[in-house]
Structures are given as C-alpha cells and as structure tokens.
XYZ file of C-alpha atoms in Angstrom:
432
model
C 61.084 9.364 5.457
C 60.077 5.714 5.120
C 57.090 6.219 7.440
C 55.976 9.281 5.475
C 56.105 7.317 2.186
C 53.958 4.583 3.725
C 51.415 7.139 4.973
C 51.182 8.797 1.534
C 50.763 5.414 -0.155
C 47.987 4.470 2.274
C 46.161 7.741 1.623
C 46.314 7.200 -2.141
C 45.095 3.628 -1.758
C 42.213 4.773 0.440
C 41.119 7.298 -2.151
C 41.158 4.724 -4.942
C 39.755 1.662 -3.149
C 36.363 1.347 -1.461
C 36.005 -1.245 1.313
C 33.869 -4.268 0.431
C 31.349 -3.397 3.133
C 30.848 0.214 2.014
C 27.257 1.231 1.292
C 26.925 2.715 -2.203
C 23.298 3.791 -1.852
C 24.194 7.280 -0.710
C 26.336 7.825 -3.804
C 23.926 6.393 -6.391
C 21.225 8.811 -7.433
C 18.071 6.765 -8.047
C 15.849 9.799 -8.557
C 16.066 9.696 -12.370
C 15.579 5.935 -12.642
C 12.746 4.831 -14.892
C 10.783 1.596 -14.928
C 12.755 -1.074 -16.815
C 11.285 -2.466 -20.017
C 8.791 -5.326 -19.558
C 8.596 -4.786 -15.782
C 4.891 -5.409 -15.393
C 1.810 -3.580 -16.589
C 3.288 -0.103 -15.945
C 5.813 -0.857 -18.719
C 3.022 -1.158 -21.292
C 3.145 1.221 -24.249
C 5.168 4.322 -23.425
C 6.290 2.890 -20.080
C 6.660 4.847 -16.849
C 9.355 7.488 -16.478
C 8.003 9.667 -13.657
C 9.833 12.974 -13.270
C 13.056 11.814 -14.934
C 12.787 14.622 -17.505
C 12.644 17.347 -14.830
C 14.979 20.283 -15.240
C 17.204 21.252 -12.320
C 14.762 23.931 -11.183
C 12.197 21.225 -10.462
C 14.393 18.884 -8.428
C 13.683 19.326 -4.724
C 15.009 17.927 -1.464
C 12.431 18.302 1.309
C 12.650 17.772 5.051
C 9.188 18.804 6.265
C 5.533 18.866 5.257
C 5.586 22.484 4.117
C 8.476 21.804 1.753
C 6.818 18.658 0.421
C 3.539 20.469 -0.222
C 5.351 23.246 -2.095
C 7.277 20.774 -4.216
C 4.133 18.804 -5.108
C 2.706 22.087 -6.399
C -0.897 21.113 -5.826
C -0.527 18.024 -7.993
C 0.650 19.871 -11.101
C 1.747 18.007 -14.252
C 5.129 19.742 -14.417
C 7.931 17.135 -14.492
C 9.419 17.094 -11.017
C 11.673 15.031 -8.771
C 11.043 15.236 -5.038
C 13.554 13.711 -2.627
C 12.487 13.170 0.978
C 15.258 13.358 3.580
C 14.723 12.110 7.124
C 11.220 12.007 8.625
C 8.408 14.170 7.249
C 5.262 14.357 9.403
C 2.103 15.316 7.502
C 0.323 16.220 10.739
C 2.129 19.528 11.169
C 1.261 23.165 10.659
C 3.154 25.482 8.318
C 5.634 26.284 11.079
C 6.442 22.612 11.597
C 4.561 22.166 14.883
C 2.962 18.742 15.314
C -0.833 18.591 15.220
C -2.883 15.941 16.998
C -6.572 15.084 16.823
C -7.507 17.724 19.408
C -5.977 20.410 17.187
C -8.261 19.431 14.290
C -11.469 19.118 16.325
C -13.880 21.984 15.765
C -17.525 23.018 16.210
C -17.699 21.277 19.567
C -16.788 17.811 18.304
C -15.927 15.147 20.846
C -15.969 11.377 20.516
C -18.064 11.091 23.681
C -20.774 13.336 22.209
C -20.654 11.420 18.940
C -21.019 8.030 20.611
C -23.863 9.274 22.772
C -25.737 10.707 19.791
C -25.493 7.669 17.527
C -25.697 4.784 19.983
C -27.608 2.132 17.946
C -29.775 1.349 20.972
C -31.307 4.808 20.814
C -30.413 6.171 17.360
C -31.276 3.039 15.439
C -29.994 2.125 11.978
C -30.340 5.511 10.262
C -27.292 7.237 8.820
C -25.812 9.739 11.322
C -27.081 13.288 10.809
C -27.395 16.488 12.776
C -24.950 18.594 14.761
C -22.568 15.863 16.047
C -22.089 14.439 12.546
C -21.660 17.918 11.076
C -18.983 18.659 13.689
C -17.239 15.382 12.799
C -17.287 16.310 9.104
C -15.890 19.785 9.783
C -13.128 18.343 11.959
C -12.318 15.678 9.375
C -12.036 18.346 6.680
C -9.417 20.190 8.749
C -7.296 17.072 9.039
C -7.730 16.192 5.361
C -6.406 19.621 4.425
C -3.115 18.753 6.104
C -2.604 15.041 5.432
C -3.959 14.578 1.894
C -1.108 15.341 -0.484
C -1.848 15.305 -4.246
C 0.766 13.744 -6.527
C 0.491 14.993 -10.103
C 1.584 13.540 -13.430
C 5.253 13.249 -14.391
C 6.393 13.065 -10.774
C 9.063 11.005 -9.040
C 8.809 10.880 -5.249
C 11.797 9.140 -3.705
C 13.378 8.688 -0.297
C 17.031 9.554 0.252
C 19.276 6.930 1.802
C 17.851 4.093 3.863
C 15.769 5.977 6.445
C 13.332 8.291 4.633
C 9.938 8.289 6.378
C 6.631 9.914 5.418
C 4.349 9.760 8.425
C 0.602 10.307 8.641
C 0.174 11.186 4.961
C -2.440 10.183 2.416
C -0.573 10.308 -0.906
C -3.276 10.696 -3.524
C -2.535 10.053 -7.202
C -5.814 11.246 -8.700
C -6.438 11.372 -12.456
C -2.671 11.575 -12.958
C -0.272 9.621 -15.147
C 3.405 8.682 -15.194
C 4.239 8.597 -11.486
C 7.060 6.852 -9.602
C 7.124 6.384 -5.806
C 10.218 4.634 -4.412
C 12.305 3.972 -1.334
C 9.878 5.451 1.204
C 8.702 4.207 4.585
C 5.039 5.249 4.682
C 3.579 5.075 8.180
C 0.319 5.537 10.000
C -2.240 7.263 7.766
C -4.287 7.839 10.921
C -7.868 9.098 10.725
C -8.850 11.156 13.754
C -12.561 11.177 12.872
C -13.960 7.845 11.594
C -17.656 7.806 10.678
C -20.168 5.307 12.027
C -22.048 3.381 9.332
C -24.953 1.543 10.978
C -25.821 -0.752 8.051
C -22.349 -1.930 7.076
C -21.722 -5.639 7.539
C -25.048 -6.192 9.263
C -23.858 -4.975 12.669
C -22.537 -1.618 11.507
C -18.905 -0.609 11.315
C -16.492 2.309 11.443
C -15.269 3.740 8.152
C -11.997 5.610 7.798
C -10.770 7.959 5.088
C -7.036 7.650 4.442
C -4.827 5.196 2.565
C -1.048 5.479 2.707
C -1.238 5.604 -1.105
C -4.471 5.933 -3.068
C -4.485 5.580 -6.842
C -7.791 6.845 -8.221
C -8.097 7.263 -11.971
C -4.291 6.977 -12.141
C -2.344 5.392 -15.005
C 1.277 4.335 -15.544
C 2.376 4.187 -11.904
C 5.438 2.385 -10.544
C 5.633 1.813 -6.778
C 8.914 0.204 -5.755
C 10.774 -0.556 -2.525
C 8.253 1.143 -0.276
C 7.278 0.024 3.205
C 3.678 0.732 4.197
C 2.292 0.052 7.664
C 0.290 1.367 10.615
C 3.478 1.710 12.622
C 2.866 3.846 15.688
C -0.920 3.369 16.008
C -2.062 -0.228 15.373
C -5.825 -0.631 15.074
C -5.577 -3.577 17.455
C -4.785 -1.087 20.228
C -7.908 0.994 19.552
C -11.025 0.604 21.735
C -14.270 -1.120 20.851
C -17.128 1.288 20.170
C -20.635 0.042 19.422
C -19.185 -3.491 19.683
C -16.886 -2.846 16.719
C -13.166 -2.059 16.599
C -12.766 1.721 16.343
C -10.690 1.593 13.159
C -8.298 4.424 12.341
C -6.795 3.194 9.057
C -8.175 2.388 5.611
C -5.866 0.740 3.030
C -2.108 0.666 2.687
C -2.375 0.898 -1.111
C -5.745 1.091 -2.865
C -6.043 1.076 -6.668
C -9.530 2.127 -7.729
C -11.808 4.155 -10.016
C -10.394 3.078 -13.371
C -6.720 3.189 -12.421
C -4.633 1.224 -14.890
C -1.123 0.052 -15.838
C 0.437 -0.212 -12.391
C 3.529 -2.104 -11.219
C 4.165 -2.654 -7.502
C 7.531 -4.271 -6.825
C 9.901 -5.137 -3.993
C 7.695 -3.495 -1.360
C 6.638 -4.471 2.156
C 3.074 -4.190 3.440
C 2.814 -4.861 7.156
C 0.831 -4.692 10.404
C -2.513 -3.778 8.896
C -6.055 -5.024 8.376
C -7.225 -4.321 4.794
C -3.994 -3.941 2.861
C -4.753 -3.555 -0.844
C -8.008 -3.099 -2.735
C -7.977 -3.237 -6.530
C -11.403 -2.113 -7.763
C -13.754 -0.624 -5.202
C -17.244 -1.657 -6.298
C -19.049 -4.579 -7.952
C -21.181 -2.023 -9.818
C -18.232 -0.060 -11.277
C -18.538 -1.650 -14.711
C -16.517 1.206 -16.179
C -13.482 -0.550 -14.672
C -13.743 -3.308 -17.281
C -10.564 -3.385 -19.349
C -8.710 -1.353 -16.709
C -7.169 -2.109 -13.289
C -4.256 -3.921 -14.963
C -1.751 -4.372 -12.140
C 1.466 -6.341 -11.606
C 2.549 -7.261 -8.065
C 5.935 -8.927 -7.799
C 8.570 -9.505 -5.113
C 6.465 -7.950 -2.365
C 6.121 -9.072 1.251
C 2.748 -9.076 3.017
C 3.432 -9.498 6.723
C 0.875 -9.520 9.539
C -1.832 -8.457 7.082
C -5.364 -9.573 7.958
C -6.937 -9.436 4.475
C -6.884 -7.921 0.955
C -3.439 -8.901 -0.243
C -4.976 -8.055 -2.658
C -8.756 -8.189 -3.162
C -9.533 -7.709 -6.861
C -12.551 -6.690 -8.904
C -12.497 -6.558 -12.722
C -8.725 -6.190 -13.057
C -6.140 -8.360 -14.774
C -3.643 -8.794 -11.937
C -0.332 -10.622 -12.313
C 0.805 -11.778 -8.888
C 4.206 -13.464 -8.879
C 7.188 -14.109 -6.612
C 5.529 -12.594 -3.532
C 6.012 -13.629 0.102
C 3.236 -13.861 2.693
C 3.927 -14.114 6.426
C 1.242 -14.660 9.069
C 2.885 -14.453 12.521
C 1.796 -16.706 15.367
C -1.092 -15.188 17.305
C -2.004 -12.577 14.681
C -5.499 -12.088 13.288
C -5.970 -13.483 9.781
C -8.878 -13.843 7.349
C -7.500 -14.431 3.850
C -4.875 -13.212 1.384
C -6.251 -13.407 -2.173
C -9.721 -11.970 -2.668
C -11.372 -13.114 -5.906
C -14.272 -10.786 -6.655
C -16.505 -9.724 -9.529
C -14.977 -10.328 -12.998
C -11.452 -10.448 -11.576
C -8.601 -12.179 -13.402
C -5.788 -13.007 -10.963
C -2.842 -14.833 -12.533
C -0.767 -16.055 -9.567
C 2.659 -17.660 -9.988
C 5.367 -18.789 -7.576
C 4.111 -17.204 -4.368
C 5.183 -18.432 -0.918
C 3.009 -18.466 2.209
C 4.153 -18.896 5.822
C 1.410 -19.387 8.409
C 0.928 -20.783 11.922
C -0.920 -24.037 12.509
C -4.418 -22.587 12.790
C -4.279 -21.179 9.244
C -4.926 -23.766 6.524
C -4.206 -23.576 2.809
C -7.966 -23.331 2.220
C -7.977 -20.029 4.129
C -5.652 -18.263 1.683
C -8.294 -17.625 -1.001
C -11.720 -16.043 -0.516
C -14.251 -15.521 -3.288
C -17.109 -13.036 -3.627
C -18.847 -13.474 -6.988
C -15.514 -14.527 -8.488
C -15.315 -17.070 -11.286
C -11.635 -17.802 -11.952
C -8.158 -17.988 -10.453
C -5.010 -19.108 -12.256
C -2.288 -20.359 -9.909
C 0.917 -22.305 -10.318
C 4.026 -22.919 -8.234
C 2.532 -22.004 -4.856
C 4.385 -22.978 -1.669
C 2.502 -23.296 1.621
C 4.802 -23.656 4.634
C 7.404 -25.138 2.329
C 5.081 -27.581 0.551
C 3.725 -27.251 -3.005
C -0.061 -26.799 -3.073
C -2.776 -26.182 -5.659
C -4.745 -23.271 -4.249
C -7.472 -23.587 -6.869
C -8.158 -27.256 -6.192
C -8.053 -26.715 -2.425
C -10.405 -23.731 -2.600
C -12.928 -25.629 -4.690
C -12.762 -28.703 -2.452
C -13.180 -26.864 0.831
C -15.675 -24.188 -0.220
C -17.928 -25.991 -2.676
C -20.826 -25.852 -0.242
C -20.754 -22.094 0.243
C -19.050 -20.593 -2.818
C -19.092 -21.441 -6.508
C -16.128 -23.360 -7.866
C -13.471 -21.255 -9.570
C -12.036 -22.202 -12.954
C -8.400 -21.804 -14.003
C -9.265 -19.756 -17.105
C -8.891 -16.068 -16.237
C -9.046 -15.060 -19.898
C -5.538 -13.696 -20.296
C -1.847 -14.615 -20.034
C 0.805 -12.161 -18.769
C 3.528 -11.139 -21.193
C 5.059 -8.153 -19.383
C 7.181 -9.381 -16.497
C 10.713 -9.814 -15.222
C 12.260 -13.261 -14.668
C 9.896 -15.430 -12.643
C 11.792 -17.468 -10.067
C 10.497 -20.457 -8.163
C 8.601 -19.621 -4.995
C 11.468 -21.084 -2.980
C 14.036 -18.758 -4.547
C 11.728 -15.725 -4.467
C 10.928 -16.365 -0.810
C 14.571 -15.895 0.169
C 15.141 -12.921 -2.128
C 12.071 -11.033 -0.964
C 12.821 -11.663 2.716
C 16.118 -9.823 2.425
C 15.369 -7.358 -0.375
C 11.804 -6.007 -0.108
C 10.955 -2.684 1.492
C 12.315 0.837 1.832
C 16.063 1.284 2.214
C 16.870 -1.911 0.341
C 17.399 -0.796 -3.237
C 20.577 -2.600 -4.391
C-alpha cells in the first residue's frame, strides 16, 4: 500500500511540475504574435500584426510545397496564418516528387550549348540573344513557376518547433502590407539558369534570379528569428565560366522598389556572397522617403558583402554581430550608397587578421554614416574616422549627419552585451 501511495504521489507531482530543462517552445503558439510596440520601423503607425486576425478556417499547417502554395492562395490579402512543419522543398511537383535542373530544362537548353554560343571571344560584348538564350529563358520560367511563392498582405508565415525548413524557395512579398515571417530556416534559393551579362563589372558576370526573401513594394513587414543561407549548394563550389564564378544565388533578403517600414530582428544570415540589398538602383529616386528599415540583434556570418548595402533608406542598425571566419572571402559589411542614411549603434565585428577595420565600410556615392559604440575584435573603434582616413584618396569623406535620429527601437545594449546575446539567441528555432 505504501509503495502504491508513493507512485500515485509521484504521478500527481509529474503532472503539476515541469522539469527545469523542459522546452516550452512546442507548447507556446507564436503564430498570433504581433510586432511589439516601438520595435523598429515596422512598428510605425498602425504597426505590424500579420495574420493574427485570421479566423480558424484560414489557419493552416503545411508539410509540403503543394500545401504551402494552397495556403498562400496566390498572395491573397485574406488574413491567414501558415505554419510550416518539418522540411518543405519548393523544387517539387504537385505529387511531391523532387525536381532538379534537368527537369526544368526545355527547348533543347544545355549549359554547354549556352557557353559555346556566348563565349566572349567569339560572341563579343552584346547581350545574349537567339535560340540558346530563348531556351534558357523558357527553362528559367519553368523553375520560377515552382519556386517563386507570393506572400500576400495580412499573412503570418511561421515555422513550428525548432526545425522548420523551407528549401529552394523565393518568398516574394510584392506590393503587399502587414506581413510577418518568423522561425524559419530558409535555405538554398538555387537558380538553375543564370544569365550571362557581358557588360557587368567590366569583365561581365553571371546574374541570378532568386532571393530567399524579396520585399518589393512591400510595407509593414516583420522578419524575426529566421536563418537564411545557401546551405546545400555554396557558390564557392560552383565552377568558373567565362573567368567568372558561375553564381547560383542572388540575395538572402533584398528590400527594394519602394518597400518601407520593415523590422528585421534576431535573425542569422550566413554562408553567402551578397546578403542584403536595401534599394536596388541609384536612379530609383521614387525611393526617397521610403526604405525605412530597422536591423537589430542579427548575426551576419561568413557573408562576403552587403550586410547591408543601402541606397536612399533610413536604416537603423543596432546590436548586430558580424563574424568573418578565418580563410573566408570578404569584401565589406556596410555599403553606403546614394542618399543613404545608416544610423549604426553598438555593433560588434569579429574578423581574422587580414581584415582591417577600414575594410568594414565601403562607399559608392554615399555622403554620411552615423556610428557609435562599435567593437572591432573586442576593441572600440570609430568606423567613420577610420573610413575617412584610409579612403580619402579614392572616396569622398563621409559626414556623421545622416539627417535623422531613430526613435522607434527596443533597448539598445552595448556591443559587448549584444554580441553575447546574439551569438546564443539569433536564428530559427531560438525564440525564447
């Protein structure tokens, strides 16, 4: 009898008490979370609530591309919550069978034929045209039909648990408003059919089509605790064609074409060349007064450039962590371009010996950069003063007056504190 009483008592205690190490993420539904007040530019005005108002009929749990496409409903504005469980591969047919580049190729396309046709030694510097380029375009259109997924207004797209993966997709938030994307591992937006552009960069270059997330004409967007990378197909493993790396990836997150009021928080951008472009053209003067973006508590790791590169926008960049691994390619982190206003506070940079503090900032027609509290390999530095001292012969000096002061933000920690917090808290599967 005594043993039975002990067993009953233990069962009751187990039902009432949760072990200290238990993971509560599976029990907390984050799908109806909204952006907290004052959390960056996306909190401006009416704030960002995503699909939190969705009725039960528009709450979906999806496990494959077909289910995700149905739930997105062609990018409709209907309030909706879409939960991704497990791994969803965008390169699949409607029956769930994986598709590779050979499955998309049509009209006789082959890379060998393409390279033979447009070899600069025989083709010259003209834009590719004719049958091989037409076959490439037709093949590219077939892939785009599968991997480009439109995200409409009033949508929350969220990963379940700590292992939700969306692979090979180009999430496109186009002319939409009030969107939340959280807790997703976004991998390998791989372009099977890059186009050769003979006059790019002087020597020509390969141009790809897909970003992991592309905001174009989008407003009130909150991106939080995502991981975005080329995982599975690094561009460094691709061959050299026409003496240029045969690139397969575009951006991890690009914010262009008048997008506005965006907050990107607690996310990890990794293993990529051109990570984040804010404003896509020096001539896009319609972007003036837009491209207002907050980036806080993000980690940029093994990123070659554009972390971010900014045109026109008012960008608040605080409490972020930058890691350049030994032996990795690196060009710069902060790109100061036409009419940009970057207000950088308390960011920490970790680099190997061949990367100097003067390498962190690159300017193209930029005029200003505000920066305070920067740590470089554990030491406080003034990025503005260093940039002006080291680049005065080749680039104009930048001033500290960016023309605005951020008012919408969470608590700004020192770079030292933020460095530790971001290292353990940024990325998918790490929502507390």
